[in-house]
Amino acid sequence: MKKICLLTIMSLWASLSLLAQTSQEPLLDPIKRDELKRDVYQLADAHFLGREAGTINEFKAAVWLVEKMREAGIQPAGDDGTYYQFFDLYFRRIMDHSSLKIGDKSLKLWEDFIPASYYPTRFEDKELVYLGKIKPEDILKKDVKGKVVAIEASLDGIMDNISLFHKRYYYLEADRYKQALYEAEVAGVIYVANSLFEDNWDAMYHEMRRGRNGVEGVRDQLVPEMPIFWVKKNALHLVASQRKMSCDLGITLYKYPSVNLVGKIEGTDAELKKEYVLFSAHHDHVGVREVVDGDSIIYGADDNASMCATLLAIARSFKQRPAKRSALFVFHGAEEMSLLGSRYHAMHPVVPKESIVCVLNGDLIGRNDINSAGLLGAWGEHRTSDELVEAALQANEEGPKFIIDKSWDDPNHPEFFFYRSDHAPYARVGIPVLFYTSLLHNEYHTPKDRADRMNYDKLKKMTDWIYLTGWKVANMKDRPKYLKSAKVN
Ligand SMILES: [Zn+2]
């Protein structure tokens, strides 16, 4: 009897230790290509009209996603025992009564002029100085203090090899002159569009009409700023010949909600389960925009239904086989409005900030060459943790074996891609991050970013890679250390 009992205990011990060993192995089975595909198709459906932040469509997609989180076995970790973490967006809009007069000639809002600043401003017969085509450094040589200047826009020194250039050039142009205009203490600036700028007048109109958005701590106040106006090139003679201008720029600021979706799968180790590997995606996109080939819904299949599907697949695996540390799944809202959801969650995480051991973020992960992928936050100045990068490289070797494109992590890369997705706010508060991406393509932010144009074999490989990295980190003895030398601003 004693002998049998001892044998039983021994075999039980053997099977338990076998279990303990196998539980250290990652589990790729629950990550299925066809489920990834199904989820991308559903989230990128026309029904959600491009999931624009601060609209009902973002909320509809969020509710759908919460049902999928529940199905995947994720436990709620948001507000009041739910999956939701609501936050305020701060919308600043240009009011329709806004006016601009040059000399005695009144210009029409949007048609003849576009304001590109968001602080209420009223000038009566302010002195106007025409500077023509001028280099920023030459402005200081002019007598312009307290006056409004008019500048002929040009593309000198502007990098036009950035994606969506037609939506960015007016910011880039304003940036080029900003410092000099402030130093010269001018009261305001009128840019006269050249042909290229004017060809993109509609794009600028759509962007500026939508306004500028913020979140707590970021653009949540009306802060005084220099008024900026754009006029069409046929107004050149007018601004060059007149000496006075008047304007009444009205701005409204109001709050509107957006939402992050947050859930977790608890770890198995009594101590380590208090720490979290954070898997990050964004569920919003840019809504309905200009028509391209008869369609105006920007479906956002690659951007970023792809990573949302990935998070669900990773959760299914963690549900079947949890790791020592817990897994936290965050689907951010309002990413397309300059990372507002992740900025908010990085400031108000649902678990203590110190308990987040790393953020594995993905954005645009199902396109381009099936054998290569980008990993950012990994090389040179942007590297936030040696151990985390090492885990990702090992995971790549054990899994998809991508040829890793490092070039987009270069601080001098024209796209500044490291700063353009949801890992960035976490890096700034001292959490190690990685950014996985299959990089941009010429259908980015167009109605052609559809589910039927994705590469699901690639998406499966990316998902495996992200999961395998997360699995390693979630089971490591020591958490990855944050490199204080990292350049993340
Ligand atoms: Zn995105």
PDB file of C-alpha atoms in Angstrom, residues 233-394:
ATOM      1  CA  LYS A 233      -2.627  82.331 -55.709  1.00  0.00           C
ATOM      2  CA  ASN A 234      -5.069  84.635 -57.473  1.00  0.00           C
ATOM      3  CA  ALA A 235      -5.028  86.735 -54.272  1.00  0.00           C
ATOM      4  CA  LEU A 236      -1.330  87.439 -54.751  1.00  0.00           C
ATOM      5  CA  HIS A 237      -1.901  90.815 -56.377  1.00  0.00           C
ATOM      6  CA  LEU A 238      -4.313  91.766 -53.604  1.00  0.00           C
ATOM      7  CA  VAL A 239      -1.988  90.967 -50.697  1.00  0.00           C
ATOM      8  CA  ALA A 240       0.958  92.519 -52.498  1.00  0.00           C
ATOM      9  CA  SER A 241      -0.885  95.782 -53.119  1.00  0.00           C
ATOM     10  CA  GLN A 242      -2.798  96.315 -49.861  1.00  0.00           C
ATOM     11  CA  ARG A 243      -1.393  97.608 -46.563  1.00  0.00           C
ATOM     12  CA  LYS A 244      -4.182  96.676 -44.156  1.00  0.00           C
ATOM     13  CA  MET A 245      -5.986  93.495 -43.173  1.00  0.00           C
ATOM     14  CA  SER A 246      -8.808  92.629 -40.752  1.00  0.00           C
ATOM     15  CA  CYS A 247      -9.918  89.271 -39.485  1.00  0.00           C
ATOM     16  CA  ASP A 248     -12.321  87.665 -37.081  1.00  0.00           C
ATOM     17  CA  LEU A 249     -11.329  84.076 -36.449  1.00  0.00           C
ATOM     18  CA  GLY A 250     -13.839  82.228 -34.270  1.00  0.00           C
ATOM     19  CA  ILE A 251     -12.871  78.955 -32.575  1.00  0.00           C
ATOM     20  CA  THR A 252     -15.055  76.578 -30.567  1.00  0.00           C
ATOM     21  CA  LEU A 253     -13.658  74.074 -28.101  1.00  0.00           C
ATOM     22  CA  TYR A 254     -15.855  71.228 -26.943  1.00  0.00           C
ATOM     23  CA  LYS A 255     -15.524  67.751 -25.523  1.00  0.00           C
ATOM     24  CA  TYR A 256     -16.662  64.525 -27.087  1.00  0.00           C
ATOM     25  CA  PRO A 257     -15.988  60.955 -25.953  1.00  0.00           C
ATOM     26  CA  SER A 258     -13.749  58.268 -27.378  1.00  0.00           C
ATOM     27  CA  VAL A 259     -12.891  54.922 -25.846  1.00  0.00           C
ATOM     28  CA  ASN A 260     -10.062  52.456 -25.243  1.00  0.00           C
ATOM     29  CA  LEU A 261     -10.992  48.784 -24.827  1.00  0.00           C
ATOM     30  CA  VAL A 262      -9.007  46.968 -22.179  1.00  0.00           C
ATOM     31  CA  GLY A 263      -8.945  43.382 -20.980  1.00  0.00           C
ATOM     32  CA  LYS A 264      -6.561  40.871 -19.482  1.00  0.00           C
ATOM     33  CA  ILE A 265      -5.695  37.217 -19.154  1.00  0.00           C
ATOM     34  CA  GLU A 266      -4.116  36.503 -15.811  1.00  0.00           C
ATOM     35  CA  GLY A 267      -0.763  34.851 -15.445  1.00  0.00           C
ATOM     36  CA  THR A 268      -0.099  31.648 -13.523  1.00  0.00           C
ATOM     37  CA  ASP A 269       2.747  32.712 -11.258  1.00  0.00           C
ATOM     38  CA  ALA A 270       1.590  34.045  -7.892  1.00  0.00           C
ATOM     39  CA  GLU A 271       4.041  36.956  -8.012  1.00  0.00           C
ATOM     40  CA  LEU A 272       4.697  37.527 -11.719  1.00  0.00           C
ATOM     41  CA  LYS A 273       1.015  37.658 -12.553  1.00  0.00           C
ATOM     42  CA  LYS A 274       0.980  41.132 -11.008  1.00  0.00           C
ATOM     43  CA  GLU A 275       3.038  42.235 -14.028  1.00  0.00           C
ATOM     44  CA  TYR A 276       1.700  42.707 -17.554  1.00  0.00           C
ATOM     45  CA  VAL A 277       2.840  42.319 -21.129  1.00  0.00           C
ATOM     46  CA  LEU A 278       0.722  44.892 -22.942  1.00  0.00           C
ATOM     47  CA  PHE A 279      -0.401  43.999 -26.491  1.00  0.00           C
ATOM     48  CA  SER A 280      -1.511  47.139 -28.319  1.00  0.00           C
ATOM     49  CA  ALA A 281      -3.636  47.983 -31.366  1.00  0.00           C
ATOM     50  CA  HIS A 282      -5.970  50.811 -32.405  1.00  0.00           C
ATOM     51  CA  HIS A 283      -9.569  50.210 -33.422  1.00  0.00           C
ATOM     52  CA  ASP A 284     -10.399  53.636 -34.895  1.00  0.00           C
ATOM     53  CA  HIS A 285      -9.618  54.817 -38.395  1.00  0.00           C
ATOM     54  CA  VAL A 286     -10.208  57.943 -40.492  1.00  0.00           C
ATOM     55  CA  GLY A 287     -13.849  57.565 -41.556  1.00  0.00           C
ATOM     56  CA  VAL A 288     -15.277  58.746 -44.857  1.00  0.00           C
ATOM     57  CA  ARG A 289     -13.126  61.081 -46.940  1.00  0.00           C
ATOM     58  CA  GLU A 290     -12.524  62.149 -50.529  1.00  0.00           C
ATOM     59  CA  VAL A 291     -13.741  59.852 -53.303  1.00  0.00           C
ATOM     60  CA  VAL A 292     -11.131  57.629 -54.969  1.00  0.00           C
ATOM     61  CA  ASP A 293     -12.361  55.538 -57.899  1.00  0.00           C
ATOM     62  CA  GLY A 294     -15.967  55.857 -56.765  1.00  0.00           C
ATOM     63  CA  ASP A 295     -15.453  54.983 -53.099  1.00  0.00           C
ATOM     64  CA  SER A 296     -14.965  57.235 -50.104  1.00  0.00           C
ATOM     65  CA  ILE A 297     -14.959  54.857 -47.123  1.00  0.00           C
ATOM     66  CA  ILE A 298     -11.487  54.407 -45.718  1.00  0.00           C
ATOM     67  CA  TYR A 299     -11.953  50.847 -44.504  1.00  0.00           C
ATOM     68  CA  GLY A 300      -8.725  50.535 -42.556  1.00  0.00           C
ATOM     69  CA  ALA A 301      -8.232  46.800 -43.040  1.00  0.00           C
ATOM     70  CA  ASP A 302      -4.470  46.965 -42.756  1.00  0.00           C
ATOM     71  CA  ASP A 303      -4.748  50.120 -40.608  1.00  0.00           C
ATOM     72  CA  ASN A 304      -5.514  48.700 -38.134  1.00  0.00           C
ATOM     73  CA  ALA A 305      -8.111  45.926 -38.244  1.00  0.00           C
ATOM     74  CA  SER A 306      -5.044  43.772 -38.917  1.00  0.00           C
ATOM     75  CA  MET A 307      -3.565  44.270 -35.430  1.00  0.00           C
ATOM     76  CA  CYS A 308      -7.000  44.108 -33.764  1.00  0.00           C
ATOM     77  CA  ALA A 309      -7.459  40.631 -35.261  1.00  0.00           C
ATOM     78  CA  THR A 310      -3.949  39.769 -34.088  1.00  0.00           C
ATOM     79  CA  LEU A 311      -4.716  40.744 -30.493  1.00  0.00           C
ATOM     80  CA  LEU A 312      -7.808  38.542 -30.493  1.00  0.00           C
ATOM     81  CA  ALA A 313      -5.813  35.594 -31.852  1.00  0.00           C
ATOM     82  CA  ILE A 314      -3.049  36.107 -29.288  1.00  0.00           C
ATOM     83  CA  ALA A 315      -5.681  36.224 -26.555  1.00  0.00           C
ATOM     84  CA  ARG A 316      -7.115  32.869 -27.691  1.00  0.00           C
ATOM     85  CA  SER A 317      -3.691  31.352 -27.246  1.00  0.00           C
ATOM     86  CA  PHE A 318      -3.066  32.944 -23.832  1.00  0.00           C
ATOM     87  CA  LYS A 319      -6.505  31.785 -22.749  1.00  0.00           C
ATOM     88  CA  GLN A 320      -5.617  28.171 -23.544  1.00  0.00           C
ATOM     89  CA  ARG A 321      -2.138  28.450 -22.132  1.00  0.00           C
ATOM     90  CA  PRO A 322      -1.525  31.417 -19.846  1.00  0.00           C
ATOM     91  CA  ALA A 323       2.033  32.557 -19.187  1.00  0.00           C
ATOM     92  CA  LYS A 324       3.608  33.383 -15.840  1.00  0.00           C
ATOM     93  CA  ARG A 325       2.975  37.094 -16.267  1.00  0.00           C
ATOM     94  CA  SER A 326      -0.444  38.431 -17.194  1.00  0.00           C
ATOM     95  CA  ALA A 327      -1.323  39.632 -20.679  1.00  0.00           C
ATOM     96  CA  LEU A 328      -3.057  43.010 -21.063  1.00  0.00           C
ATOM     97  CA  PHE A 329      -4.876  43.735 -24.317  1.00  0.00           C
ATOM     98  CA  VAL A 330      -5.473  47.374 -25.198  1.00  0.00           C
ATOM     99  CA  PHE A 331      -7.395  48.423 -28.309  1.00  0.00           C
ATOM    100  CA  HIS A 332      -6.852  52.195 -28.416  1.00  0.00           C
ATOM    101  CA  GLY A 333      -9.350  54.747 -29.683  1.00  0.00           C
ATOM    102  CA  ALA A 334      -8.538  57.982 -31.541  1.00  0.00           C
ATOM    103  CA  GLU A 335      -5.093  56.860 -32.671  1.00  0.00           C
ATOM    104  CA  GLU A 336      -5.598  58.585 -35.999  1.00  0.00           C
ATOM    105  CA  MET A 337      -6.014  61.909 -34.187  1.00  0.00           C
ATOM    106  CA  SER A 338      -2.374  61.735 -33.110  1.00  0.00           C
ATOM    107  CA  LEU A 339      -2.379  58.859 -30.651  1.00  0.00           C
ATOM    108  CA  LEU A 340      -4.959  60.335 -28.284  1.00  0.00           C
ATOM    109  CA  GLY A 341      -6.186  57.024 -26.822  1.00  0.00           C
ATOM    110  CA  SER A 342      -2.702  55.755 -26.059  1.00  0.00           C
ATOM    111  CA  ARG A 343      -1.654  59.130 -24.667  1.00  0.00           C
ATOM    112  CA  TYR A 344      -4.623  58.882 -22.320  1.00  0.00           C
ATOM    113  CA  HIS A 345      -3.997  55.279 -21.265  1.00  0.00           C
ATOM    114  CA  ALA A 346      -0.272  55.908 -20.784  1.00  0.00           C
ATOM    115  CA  MET A 347      -1.274  58.676 -18.331  1.00  0.00           C
ATOM    116  CA  HIS A 348      -4.122  56.682 -16.749  1.00  0.00           C
ATOM    117  CA  PRO A 349      -3.261  52.993 -17.128  1.00  0.00           C
ATOM    118  CA  VAL A 350      -5.845  50.533 -15.785  1.00  0.00           C
ATOM    119  CA  VAL A 351      -3.044  48.709 -13.951  1.00  0.00           C
ATOM    120  CA  PRO A 352      -0.148  50.414 -12.124  1.00  0.00           C
ATOM    121  CA  LYS A 353       2.268  51.855 -14.681  1.00  0.00           C
ATOM    122  CA  GLU A 354       5.203  50.081 -12.998  1.00  0.00           C
ATOM    123  CA  SER A 355       3.489  46.728 -13.543  1.00  0.00           C
ATOM    124  CA  ILE A 356       3.586  47.073 -17.356  1.00  0.00           C
ATOM    125  CA  VAL A 357       6.804  45.311 -18.356  1.00  0.00           C
ATOM    126  CA  CYS A 358       6.595  46.172 -22.061  1.00  0.00           C
ATOM    127  CA  VAL A 359       4.273  47.318 -24.850  1.00  0.00           C
ATOM    128  CA  LEU A 360       4.147  45.293 -28.070  1.00  0.00           C
ATOM    129  CA  ASN A 361       2.317  47.500 -30.544  1.00  0.00           C
ATOM    130  CA  GLY A 362       1.445  46.709 -34.133  1.00  0.00           C
ATOM    131  CA  ASP A 363       0.043  48.899 -36.868  1.00  0.00           C
ATOM    132  CA  LEU A 364      -0.335  48.007 -40.574  1.00  0.00           C
ATOM    133  CA  ILE A 365       0.831  44.428 -40.336  1.00  0.00           C
ATOM    134  CA  GLY A 366      -0.678  42.604 -43.315  1.00  0.00           C
ATOM    135  CA  ARG A 367       0.818  43.977 -46.516  1.00  0.00           C
ATOM    136  CA  ASN A 368       4.004  44.135 -48.583  1.00  0.00           C
ATOM    137  CA  ASP A 369       6.641  41.419 -49.088  1.00  0.00           C
ATOM    138  CA  ILE A 370       5.765  38.293 -47.141  1.00  0.00           C
ATOM    139  CA  ASN A 371       9.400  37.736 -46.221  1.00  0.00           C
ATOM    140  CA  SER A 372      10.173  41.093 -44.674  1.00  0.00           C
ATOM    141  CA  ALA A 373       8.815  43.275 -41.887  1.00  0.00           C
ATOM    142  CA  GLY A 374       9.713  46.377 -39.936  1.00  0.00           C
ATOM    143  CA  LEU A 375      10.594  46.427 -36.250  1.00  0.00           C
ATOM    144  CA  LEU A 376      10.896  49.872 -34.678  1.00  0.00           C
ATOM    145  CA  GLY A 377      12.059  50.999 -31.278  1.00  0.00           C
ATOM    146  CA  ALA A 378      14.775  48.439 -31.770  1.00  0.00           C
ATOM    147  CA  TRP A 379      17.793  49.985 -33.427  1.00  0.00           C
ATOM    148  CA  GLY A 380      19.975  52.954 -32.625  1.00  0.00           C
ATOM    149  CA  GLU A 381      18.493  55.896 -30.753  1.00  0.00           C
ATOM    150  CA  HIS A 382      14.951  54.542 -30.500  1.00  0.00           C
ATOM    151  CA  ARG A 383      15.879  51.319 -28.749  1.00  0.00           C
ATOM    152  CA  THR A 384      14.156  51.233 -25.361  1.00  0.00           C
ATOM    153  CA  SER A 385      15.349  47.845 -24.055  1.00  0.00           C
ATOM    154  CA  ASP A 386      18.129  45.425 -25.006  1.00  0.00           C
ATOM    155  CA  GLU A 387      16.385  42.391 -23.508  1.00  0.00           C
ATOM    156  CA  LEU A 388      13.127  43.145 -25.293  1.00  0.00           C
ATOM    157  CA  VAL A 389      14.805  43.479 -28.691  1.00  0.00           C
ATOM    158  CA  GLU A 390      16.708  40.265 -28.018  1.00  0.00           C
ATOM    159  CA  ALA A 391      13.416  38.476 -27.266  1.00  0.00           C
ATOM    160  CA  ALA A 392      11.893  39.753 -30.529  1.00  0.00           C
ATOM    161  CA  LEU A 393      14.913  38.628 -32.556  1.00  0.00           C
ATOM    162  CA  GLN A 394      14.864  35.167 -30.986  1.00  0.00           C
TER     163      GLN A 394
END
